[in-house]
CSV table of C-alpha atoms in Angstrom, one decimal:
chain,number,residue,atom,x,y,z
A,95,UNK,CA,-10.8,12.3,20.3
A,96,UNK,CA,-12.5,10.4,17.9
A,97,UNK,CA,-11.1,8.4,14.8
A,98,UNK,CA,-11.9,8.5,10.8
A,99,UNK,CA,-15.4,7.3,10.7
A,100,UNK,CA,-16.8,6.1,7.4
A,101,UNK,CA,-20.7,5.2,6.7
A,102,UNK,CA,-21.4,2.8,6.0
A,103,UNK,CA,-19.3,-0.2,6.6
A,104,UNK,CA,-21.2,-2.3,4.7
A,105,UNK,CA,-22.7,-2.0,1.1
A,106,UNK,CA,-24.7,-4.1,-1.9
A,107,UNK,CA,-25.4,-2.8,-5.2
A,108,UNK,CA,-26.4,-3.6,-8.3
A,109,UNK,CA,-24.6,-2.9,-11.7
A,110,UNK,CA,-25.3,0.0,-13.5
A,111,UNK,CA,-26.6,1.7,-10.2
A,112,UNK,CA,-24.4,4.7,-8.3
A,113,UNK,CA,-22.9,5.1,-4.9
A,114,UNK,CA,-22.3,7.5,-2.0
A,115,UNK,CA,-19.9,6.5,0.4
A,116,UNK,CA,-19.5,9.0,3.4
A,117,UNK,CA,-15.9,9.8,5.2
A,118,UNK,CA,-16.2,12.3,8.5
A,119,UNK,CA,-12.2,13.3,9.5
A,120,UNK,CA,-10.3,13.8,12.6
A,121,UNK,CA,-11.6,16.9,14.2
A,122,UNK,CA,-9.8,19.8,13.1
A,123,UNK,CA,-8.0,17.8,10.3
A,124,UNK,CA,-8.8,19.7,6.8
A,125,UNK,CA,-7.5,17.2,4.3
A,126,UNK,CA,-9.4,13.9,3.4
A,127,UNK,CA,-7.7,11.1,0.5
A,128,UNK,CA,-10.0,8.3,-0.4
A,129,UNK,CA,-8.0,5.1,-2.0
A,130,UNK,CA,-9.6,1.6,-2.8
A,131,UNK,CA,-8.4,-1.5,-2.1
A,132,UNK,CA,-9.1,-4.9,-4.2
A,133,UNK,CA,-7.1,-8.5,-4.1
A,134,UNK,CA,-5.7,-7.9,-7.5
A,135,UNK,CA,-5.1,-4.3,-7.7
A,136,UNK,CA,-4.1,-3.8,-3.9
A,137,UNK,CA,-4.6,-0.2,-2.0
A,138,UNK,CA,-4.4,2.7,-5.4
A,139,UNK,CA,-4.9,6.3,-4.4
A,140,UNK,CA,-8.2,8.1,-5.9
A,141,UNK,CA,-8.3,11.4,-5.0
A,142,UNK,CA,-7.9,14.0,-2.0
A,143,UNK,CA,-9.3,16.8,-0.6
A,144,UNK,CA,-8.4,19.7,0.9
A,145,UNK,CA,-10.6,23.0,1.9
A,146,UNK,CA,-13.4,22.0,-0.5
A,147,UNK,CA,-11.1,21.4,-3.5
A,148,UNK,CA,-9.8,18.6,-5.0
A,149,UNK,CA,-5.8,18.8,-4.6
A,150,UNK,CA,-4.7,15.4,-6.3
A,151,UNK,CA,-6.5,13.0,-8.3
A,152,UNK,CA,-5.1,9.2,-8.7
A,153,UNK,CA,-5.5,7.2,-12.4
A,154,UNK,CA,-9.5,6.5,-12.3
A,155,UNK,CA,-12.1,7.0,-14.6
A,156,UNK,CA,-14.7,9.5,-14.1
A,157,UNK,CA,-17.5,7.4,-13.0
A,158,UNK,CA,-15.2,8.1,-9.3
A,159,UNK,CA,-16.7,11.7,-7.6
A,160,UNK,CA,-15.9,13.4,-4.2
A,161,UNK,CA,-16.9,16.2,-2.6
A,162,UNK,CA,-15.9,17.8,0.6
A,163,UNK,CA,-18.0,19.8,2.5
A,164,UNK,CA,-17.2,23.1,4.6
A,165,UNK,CA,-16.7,20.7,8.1
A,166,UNK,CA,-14.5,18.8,6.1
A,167,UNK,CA,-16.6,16.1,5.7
A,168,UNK,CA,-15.9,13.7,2.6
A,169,UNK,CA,-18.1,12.5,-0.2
A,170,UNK,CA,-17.0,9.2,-2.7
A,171,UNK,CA,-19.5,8.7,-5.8
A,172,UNK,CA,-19.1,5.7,-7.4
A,173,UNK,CA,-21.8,6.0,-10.4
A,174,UNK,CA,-22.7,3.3,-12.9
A,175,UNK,CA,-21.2,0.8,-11.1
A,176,UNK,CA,-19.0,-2.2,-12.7
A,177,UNK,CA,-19.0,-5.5,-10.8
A,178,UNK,CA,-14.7,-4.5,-10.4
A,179,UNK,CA,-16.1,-1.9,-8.2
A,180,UNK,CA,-16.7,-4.2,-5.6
A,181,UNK,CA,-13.5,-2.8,-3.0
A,182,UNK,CA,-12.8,-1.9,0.3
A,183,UNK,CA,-13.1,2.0,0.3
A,184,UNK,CA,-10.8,3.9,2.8
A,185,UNK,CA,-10.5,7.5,3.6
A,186,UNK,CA,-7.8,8.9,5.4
A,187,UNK,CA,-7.5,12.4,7.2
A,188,UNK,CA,-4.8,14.5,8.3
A,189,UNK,CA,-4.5,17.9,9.5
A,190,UNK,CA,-3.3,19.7,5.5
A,191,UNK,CA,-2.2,16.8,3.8
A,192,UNK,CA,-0.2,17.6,0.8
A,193,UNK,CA,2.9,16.9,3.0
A,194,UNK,CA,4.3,14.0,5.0
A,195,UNK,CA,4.7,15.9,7.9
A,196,UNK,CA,1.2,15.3,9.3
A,197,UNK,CA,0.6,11.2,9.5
A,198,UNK,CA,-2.3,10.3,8.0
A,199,UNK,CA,-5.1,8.4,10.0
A,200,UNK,CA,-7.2,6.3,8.7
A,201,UNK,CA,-11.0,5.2,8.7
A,202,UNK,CA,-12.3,1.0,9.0
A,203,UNK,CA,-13.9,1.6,5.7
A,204,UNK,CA,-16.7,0.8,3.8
A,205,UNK,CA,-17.0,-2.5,2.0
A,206,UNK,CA,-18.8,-2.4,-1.3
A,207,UNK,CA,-20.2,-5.2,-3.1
A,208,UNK,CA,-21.0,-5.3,-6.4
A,209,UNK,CA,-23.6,-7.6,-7.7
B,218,UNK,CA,5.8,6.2,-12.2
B,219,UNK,CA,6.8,4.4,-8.6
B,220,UNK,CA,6.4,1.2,-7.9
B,221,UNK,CA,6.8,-0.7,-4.9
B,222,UNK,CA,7.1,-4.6,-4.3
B,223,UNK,CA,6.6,-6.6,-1.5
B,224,UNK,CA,8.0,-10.0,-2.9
B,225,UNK,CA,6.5,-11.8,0.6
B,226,UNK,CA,3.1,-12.6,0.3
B,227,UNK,CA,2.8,-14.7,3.6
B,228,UNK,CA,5.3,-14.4,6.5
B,229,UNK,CA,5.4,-16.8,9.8
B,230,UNK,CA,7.6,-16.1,13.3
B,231,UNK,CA,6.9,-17.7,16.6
B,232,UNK,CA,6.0,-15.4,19.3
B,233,UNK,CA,8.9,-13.8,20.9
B,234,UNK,CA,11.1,-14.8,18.0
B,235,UNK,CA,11.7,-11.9,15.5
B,236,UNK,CA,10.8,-11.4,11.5
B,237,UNK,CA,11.7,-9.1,8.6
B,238,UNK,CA,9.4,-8.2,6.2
B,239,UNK,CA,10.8,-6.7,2.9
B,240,UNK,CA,10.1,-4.5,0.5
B,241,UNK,CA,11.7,-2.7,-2.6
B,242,UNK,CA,11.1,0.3,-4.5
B,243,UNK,CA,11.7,2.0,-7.7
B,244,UNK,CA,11.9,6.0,-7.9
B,245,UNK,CA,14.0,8.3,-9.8
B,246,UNK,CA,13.2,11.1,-7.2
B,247,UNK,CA,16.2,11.9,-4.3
B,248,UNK,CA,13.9,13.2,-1.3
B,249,UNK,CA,11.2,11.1,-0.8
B,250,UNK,CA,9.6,8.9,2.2
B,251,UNK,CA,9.0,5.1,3.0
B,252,UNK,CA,6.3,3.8,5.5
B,253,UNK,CA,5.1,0.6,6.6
B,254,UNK,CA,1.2,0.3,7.8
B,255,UNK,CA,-0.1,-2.4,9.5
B,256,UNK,CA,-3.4,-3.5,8.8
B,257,UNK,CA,-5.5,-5.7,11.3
B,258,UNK,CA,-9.0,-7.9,10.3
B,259,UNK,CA,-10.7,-4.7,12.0
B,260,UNK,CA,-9.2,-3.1,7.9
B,261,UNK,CA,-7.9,0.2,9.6
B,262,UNK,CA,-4.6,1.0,8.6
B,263,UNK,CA,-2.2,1.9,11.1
B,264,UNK,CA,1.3,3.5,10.6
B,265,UNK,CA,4.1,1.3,11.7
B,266,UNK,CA,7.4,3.8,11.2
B,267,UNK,CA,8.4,6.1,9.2
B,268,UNK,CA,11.6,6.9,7.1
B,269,UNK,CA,12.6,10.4,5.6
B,270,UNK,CA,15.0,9.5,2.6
B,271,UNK,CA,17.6,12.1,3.6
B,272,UNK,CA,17.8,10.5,7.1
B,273,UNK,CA,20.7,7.9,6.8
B,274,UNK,CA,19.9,6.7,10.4
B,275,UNK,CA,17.0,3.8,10.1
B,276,UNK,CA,14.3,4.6,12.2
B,277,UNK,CA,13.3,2.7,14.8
B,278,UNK,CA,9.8,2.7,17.3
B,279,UNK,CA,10.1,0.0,19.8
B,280,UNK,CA,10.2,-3.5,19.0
B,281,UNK,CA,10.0,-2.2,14.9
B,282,UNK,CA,12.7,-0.5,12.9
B,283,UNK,CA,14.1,-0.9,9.3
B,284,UNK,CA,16.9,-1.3,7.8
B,285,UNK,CA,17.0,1.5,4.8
B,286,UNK,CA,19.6,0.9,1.9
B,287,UNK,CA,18.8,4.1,-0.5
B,288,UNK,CA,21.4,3.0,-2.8
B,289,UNK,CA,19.7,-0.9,-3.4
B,290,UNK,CA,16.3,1.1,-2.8
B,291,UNK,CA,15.2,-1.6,-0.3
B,292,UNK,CA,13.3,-0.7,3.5
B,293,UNK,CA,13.0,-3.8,5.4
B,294,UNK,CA,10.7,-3.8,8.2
B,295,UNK,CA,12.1,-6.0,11.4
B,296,UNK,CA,9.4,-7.1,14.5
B,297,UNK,CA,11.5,-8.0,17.2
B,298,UNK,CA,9.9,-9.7,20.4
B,299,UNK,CA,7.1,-10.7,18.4
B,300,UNK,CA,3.3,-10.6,19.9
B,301,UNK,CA,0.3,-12.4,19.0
B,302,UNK,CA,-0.7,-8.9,18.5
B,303,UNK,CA,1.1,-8.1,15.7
B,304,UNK,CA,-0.2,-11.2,13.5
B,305,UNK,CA,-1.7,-8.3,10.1
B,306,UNK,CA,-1.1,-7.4,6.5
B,307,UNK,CA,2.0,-4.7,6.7
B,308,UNK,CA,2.0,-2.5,4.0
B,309,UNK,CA,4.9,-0.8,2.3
B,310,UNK,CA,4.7,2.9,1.5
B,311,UNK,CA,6.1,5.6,-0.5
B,312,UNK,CA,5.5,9.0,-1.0
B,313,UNK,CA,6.5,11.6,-2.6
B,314,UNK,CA,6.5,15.3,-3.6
B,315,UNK,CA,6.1,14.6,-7.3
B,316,UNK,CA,2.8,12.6,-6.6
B,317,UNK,CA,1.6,14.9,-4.2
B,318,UNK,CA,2.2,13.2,-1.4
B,319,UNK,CA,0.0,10.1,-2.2
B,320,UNK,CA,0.6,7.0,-1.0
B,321,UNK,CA,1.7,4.4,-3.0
B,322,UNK,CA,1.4,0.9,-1.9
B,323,UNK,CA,3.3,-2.4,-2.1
B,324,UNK,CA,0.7,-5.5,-2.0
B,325,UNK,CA,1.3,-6.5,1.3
B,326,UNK,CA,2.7,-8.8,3.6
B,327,UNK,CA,0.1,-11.2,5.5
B,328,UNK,CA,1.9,-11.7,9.0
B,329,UNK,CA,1.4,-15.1,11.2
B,330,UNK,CA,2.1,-15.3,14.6
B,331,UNK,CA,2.2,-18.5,16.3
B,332,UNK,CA,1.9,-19.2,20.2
């Protein structure tokens, strides 16, 4: 079965420019939470998804987007990016989320660099 | 709001010798859960163990278990029979209902594990 697979793993961008980071889940797991990771800040919960709706959204502003599509699929939009952007971005799947009876699994995720 | 606190920032145990990581938390909720997630250079976070907050027996998988005292909100995280294998940053966790069931992370614990 395959894992949490997040495209890409590596990204560069300038500020003031926007960002799509992509997050494809567990087969058959319908809920998808994105959280960011810095050295000062540590890991901090953005938001999660759950049958095309957003179901909880963590403290960001919102310049921070996701989408999920019908397969479950996960999209992160990051636009006008600030050089405190720059973050490891991890997604995390689980079969409904919203509970803590299904462990969550997560992706490698995508490294973003702000320059 | 929760917090949680990982007061450790580096650890060090030889190998087969055995460590404990710890980790405090501050909630005013009664049924809530505690994690610990391990997280190699590959950056994908792995769960550790697990403990429900109405469960007075400390969970235990393998060579890992914890030692949960609700009443000094504290869940230490013991290695025992340590492996080269388990040199990571561990991560403490808590979640519950009132935050939908988002993870909320302690900074981390960078583990060394020397031959």
């Amino acid at each position: 079965k395959a894992g949490v697979t997040q495209t890409p793993r590596y990204l560069i961008k300038t500020r003031g420019q926007q960002v799509t980071l992509s997050c494809s889940p567990i087969s058959g797991h319908r809920s998808v939470s994105w959280y960011q990771q810095t050295p000062g800040q540590g890991l901090q919960f953005l938001f999660e998804y759950f049958s095309e709706t957003q179901r909880n959204k963590g403290n960001f502003p919102g310049r921070f987007s996701g989408r999920q599509f019908s397969n479950s699929r996960s999209e992160m939009n990051v636009s006008t990016l600030e050089l405190g952007d720059s973050a490891l971005y991890l997604c995390a799947s689980s079969l409904v989320g919203g509970t803590v009876n299904t462990e969550a699994f997560f992706g490698q995720g995508t490294r973003l660099t702000v320059v | 709001a929760q917090t949680v606190t990982q007061s450790q920032p580096e650890m060090s145990v030889q190998e087969a010798e055995t460590v404990t990581l710890s980790c405090t938390y501050d909630t005013s909720e009664s049924d809530y859960y505690l994690f610990w997630y391990k997280q190699p250079p590959s950056r994908q976070m792995i769960l550790v163990i697990r403990q429900e907050a109405y469960k007075q027996q400390n969970a235990t998988e393998n060579r890992f278990s914890v030692n949960f005292q609700k009443a000094a909100k504290s869940f230490s995280l013991k290695i025992s029979d340590s492996q080269l294998g388990d040199a990571a940053m561990y991560f403490c966790a808590y979640t519950a209902s009132n935050s939908g069931y988002a993870l909320n992370f302690g900074k981390g614990t960078s583990l060394l594990v020397t031959p």
